[in-house]
Amino acid sequence: LVGEIGVTPAIADFGPACPGAEKTVDLMVYATSSGPVQLKIVTPSGSPFSMTGTGGRLEPNHGNIISLQARLSAVSPGTLADKAVLATNLPGMAATRDIPVHAIALPPGISPTPDLVHFGAGRVCAPTTAKKVTISNCGAGDLAITGAHIEGENADEFVIVGPEDPLQTIPMLG
């Protein structure tokens, strides 16, 4: 019987990360069909990403799980993308399985993610879908938010829908 593997989550997405800070994503690898699979090699992706864990036999039909951990050590700001490769004893194209890894390394200080929100074309007098913006603190201390507002030429055409109370403290992420 030929096996297949699944990985949860399918993408190791680290989200926003401060330079110098380390983040991890736990992954589970399992056999999804009626044949066993031998996970032979876990090839780490390139720096700043790495992968820890060992190979082994995956029993059929989710019979067991092999745990892996993707790790990020961001050094400089920018969008980071790569892949880790799992090697198996499966034939042909199924012999390897790519796991995409993704992160956004932020500059020091306070950063919004995304740094630009685009709503696309919209109908007059019709609301658009809300967009989420995350504020990250890669500074040297805690950040106290005392209010939130929108500025600019058409500020009256936008509204902040949450949080209801913007007064909060965002701790340093490092």
CSV table of C-alpha atoms in Angstrom, one decimal:
chain,number,residue,atom,x,y,z
A,1,LEU,CA,0.0,0.0,0.0
A,2,VAL,CA,1.2,3.5,-0.8
A,3,GLY,CA,1.1,6.1,1.9
A,4,GLU,CA,0.7,9.8,2.0
A,5,ILE,CA,1.7,12.4,4.6
A,6,GLY,CA,0.0,15.4,6.0
A,7,VAL,CA,1.5,18.3,7.9
A,8,THR,CA,-0.3,20.6,10.3
A,9,PRO,CA,-0.1,23.5,10.0
A,10,ALA,CA,0.6,23.3,6.2
A,11,ILE,CA,2.6,26.6,6.4
A,12,ALA,CA,4.9,27.7,9.2
A,13,ASP,CA,3.8,31.3,9.4
A,14,PHE,CA,5.7,33.2,12.1
A,15,GLY,CA,3.8,36.5,11.5
A,16,PRO,CA,5.6,39.7,12.6
A,17,ALA,CA,8.9,39.2,14.4
A,18,CYS,CA,11.4,41.6,16.0
A,19,PRO,CA,15.1,41.3,14.9
A,20,GLY,CA,17.0,39.4,17.5
A,21,ALA,CA,14.0,37.6,18.9
A,22,GLU,CA,13.4,33.9,18.3
A,23,LYS,CA,10.0,32.5,17.4
A,24,THR,CA,8.9,28.9,16.9
A,25,VAL,CA,6.0,27.1,15.2
A,26,ASP,CA,5.2,23.5,16.1
A,27,LEU,CA,4.4,21.1,13.3
A,28,MET,CA,2.8,17.7,13.3
A,29,VAL,CA,3.6,15.2,10.5
A,30,TYR,CA,1.3,12.1,10.0
A,31,ALA,CA,0.3,9.4,7.5
A,32,THR,CA,-3.0,10.2,5.9
A,33,SER,CA,-3.7,6.9,4.0
A,34,SER,CA,-3.6,3.1,4.6
A,35,GLY,CA,0.1,2.6,3.9
A,36,PRO,CA,3.0,3.4,6.4
A,37,VAL,CA,5.5,6.1,5.5
A,38,GLN,CA,9.1,6.4,6.6
A,39,LEU,CA,10.1,10.0,7.2
A,40,LYS,CA,13.8,9.8,6.4
A,41,ILE,CA,15.3,13.3,6.4
A,42,VAL,CA,14.2,16.7,7.5
A,43,THR,CA,16.1,19.2,5.5
A,44,PRO,CA,16.2,22.6,7.3
A,45,SER,CA,15.4,25.6,5.3
A,46,GLY,CA,18.0,28.3,5.0
A,47,SER,CA,18.9,30.9,7.6
A,48,PRO,CA,17.1,32.7,9.4
A,49,PHE,CA,14.9,29.6,9.5
A,50,SER,CA,15.8,26.2,11.0
A,51,MET,CA,13.9,22.9,11.6
A,52,THR,CA,14.3,20.5,14.6
A,53,GLY,CA,13.0,17.0,14.9
A,54,THR,CA,13.8,13.5,13.8
A,55,GLY,CA,12.5,11.1,11.2
A,56,GLY,CA,10.8,7.8,11.9
A,57,ARG,CA,8.0,5.6,10.8
A,58,LEU,CA,4.5,7.1,10.4
A,59,GLU,CA,1.8,4.5,11.0
A,60,PRO,CA,-1.1,4.4,8.5
A,61,ASN,CA,-4.3,6.4,9.0
A,62,HIS,CA,-3.0,8.9,11.6
A,63,GLY,CA,-1.6,6.1,13.7
A,64,ASN,CA,1.0,8.4,15.2
A,65,ILE,CA,2.6,11.8,14.8
A,66,ILE,CA,6.1,13.0,14.4
A,67,SER,CA,6.6,16.5,15.9
A,68,LEU,CA,8.9,19.0,14.3
A,69,GLN,CA,9.6,22.6,15.3
A,70,ALA,CA,10.3,25.4,12.8
A,71,ARG,CA,12.4,28.2,14.3
A,72,LEU,CA,13.0,31.8,13.2
A,73,SER,CA,15.9,33.9,14.2
A,74,ALA,CA,15.4,37.2,12.3
A,75,VAL,CA,18.4,39.5,11.9
A,76,SER,CA,17.3,42.3,9.6
A,77,PRO,CA,13.9,43.7,8.6
A,78,GLY,CA,12.0,42.4,5.6
A,79,THR,CA,9.7,39.8,4.3
A,80,LEU,CA,11.2,36.3,4.8
A,81,ALA,CA,10.1,33.3,2.8
A,82,ASP,CA,11.7,29.9,2.3
A,83,LYS,CA,10.8,26.2,2.6
A,84,ALA,CA,11.8,23.1,4.6
A,85,VAL,CA,11.8,19.8,2.8
A,86,LEU,CA,10.7,16.5,4.3
A,87,ALA,CA,12.0,13.4,2.5
A,88,THR,CA,10.1,10.1,2.6
A,89,ASN,CA,10.3,6.6,1.2
A,90,LEU,CA,7.3,7.3,-1.1
A,91,PRO,CA,7.8,6.9,-4.8
A,92,GLY,CA,8.0,9.6,-7.5
A,93,MET,CA,6.8,13.1,-6.8
A,94,ALA,CA,5.5,12.2,-3.3
A,95,ALA,CA,9.1,11.4,-2.2
A,96,THR,CA,9.5,15.0,-0.8
A,97,ARG,CA,7.1,17.4,0.8
A,98,ASP,CA,7.7,21.1,1.0
A,99,ILE,CA,6.7,23.1,4.0
A,100,PRO,CA,6.6,26.8,3.3
A,101,VAL,CA,8.0,29.1,6.0
A,102,HIS,CA,7.1,32.8,6.2
A,103,ALA,CA,7.8,35.7,8.5
A,104,ILE,CA,7.8,39.5,8.5
A,105,ALA,CA,10.9,40.8,10.3
A,106,LEU,CA,10.1,44.2,11.6
A,107,PRO,CA,12.5,47.2,12.1
A,108,PRO,CA,13.4,48.3,15.6
A,109,GLY,CA,10.7,50.5,17.2
A,110,ILE,CA,6.9,50.5,16.7
A,111,SER,CA,5.6,48.9,13.5
A,112,PRO,CA,2.1,48.2,12.0
A,113,THR,CA,1.6,45.0,10.0
A,114,PRO,CA,0.7,45.5,7.2
A,115,ASP,CA,2.2,49.0,6.9
A,116,LEU,CA,-0.3,50.0,4.2
A,117,VAL,CA,-4.0,49.0,4.1
A,118,HIS,CA,-5.6,49.0,0.7
A,119,PHE,CA,-9.4,48.5,0.3
A,120,GLY,CA,-9.6,48.3,-3.5
A,121,ALA,CA,-12.5,49.6,-5.5
A,122,GLY,CA,-15.6,50.3,-3.4
A,123,ARG,CA,-19.2,51.3,-4.1
A,124,VAL,CA,-20.2,54.8,-2.9
A,125,CYS,CA,-22.1,54.7,0.4
A,126,ALA,CA,-21.4,51.0,0.9
A,127,PRO,CA,-19.0,49.7,3.6
A,128,THR,CA,-16.0,47.6,2.7
A,129,THR,CA,-14.7,44.5,4.5
A,130,ALA,CA,-12.7,45.4,7.7
A,131,LYS,CA,-9.0,45.1,7.5
A,132,LYS,CA,-6.8,44.0,10.4
A,133,VAL,CA,-3.7,46.0,11.4
A,134,THR,CA,-1.4,44.6,14.2
A,135,ILE,CA,0.8,47.0,16.1
A,136,SER,CA,4.1,45.4,17.2
A,137,ASN,CA,6.6,46.8,19.7
A,138,CYS,CA,10.2,46.0,18.8
A,139,GLY,CA,11.4,48.9,21.0
A,140,ALA,CA,13.4,49.0,24.2
A,141,GLY,CA,10.4,49.4,26.5
A,142,ASP,CA,6.6,49.0,26.8
A,143,LEU,CA,4.4,51.1,24.5
A,144,ALA,CA,1.4,52.9,26.0
A,145,ILE,CA,-1.4,53.5,23.6
A,146,THR,CA,-3.6,56.4,24.7
A,147,GLY,CA,-5.9,56.8,21.7
A,148,ALA,CA,-6.4,55.9,18.0
A,149,HIS,CA,-7.6,58.0,15.1
A,150,ILE,CA,-7.4,58.3,11.3
A,151,GLU,CA,-5.6,61.2,9.6
A,152,GLY,CA,-5.4,62.3,6.0
A,153,GLU,CA,-7.3,63.8,3.1
A,154,ASN,CA,-10.3,61.4,3.3
A,155,ALA,CA,-10.2,60.5,7.0
A,156,ASP,CA,-13.9,61.0,7.4
A,157,GLU,CA,-14.5,58.1,5.0
A,158,PHE,CA,-12.9,55.5,7.3
A,159,VAL,CA,-13.6,54.3,10.8
A,160,ILE,CA,-11.7,52.3,13.4
A,161,VAL,CA,-13.9,49.4,14.4
A,162,GLY,CA,-11.8,47.9,17.2
A,163,PRO,CA,-10.7,47.7,19.8
A,164,GLU,CA,-13.6,49.6,21.5
A,165,ASP,CA,-11.1,50.9,24.1
A,166,PRO,CA,-7.7,51.6,22.5
A,167,LEU,CA,-6.1,52.4,25.8
A,168,GLN,CA,-3.7,49.6,26.4
A,169,THR,CA,0.0,48.8,26.9
A,170,ILE,CA,1.9,46.7,24.3
A,171,PRO,CA,4.9,45.0,25.9
A,172,MET,CA,8.3,44.9,24.2
A,173,LEU,CA,8.4,41.7,22.0
A,174,GLY,CA,12.2,41.1,22.3
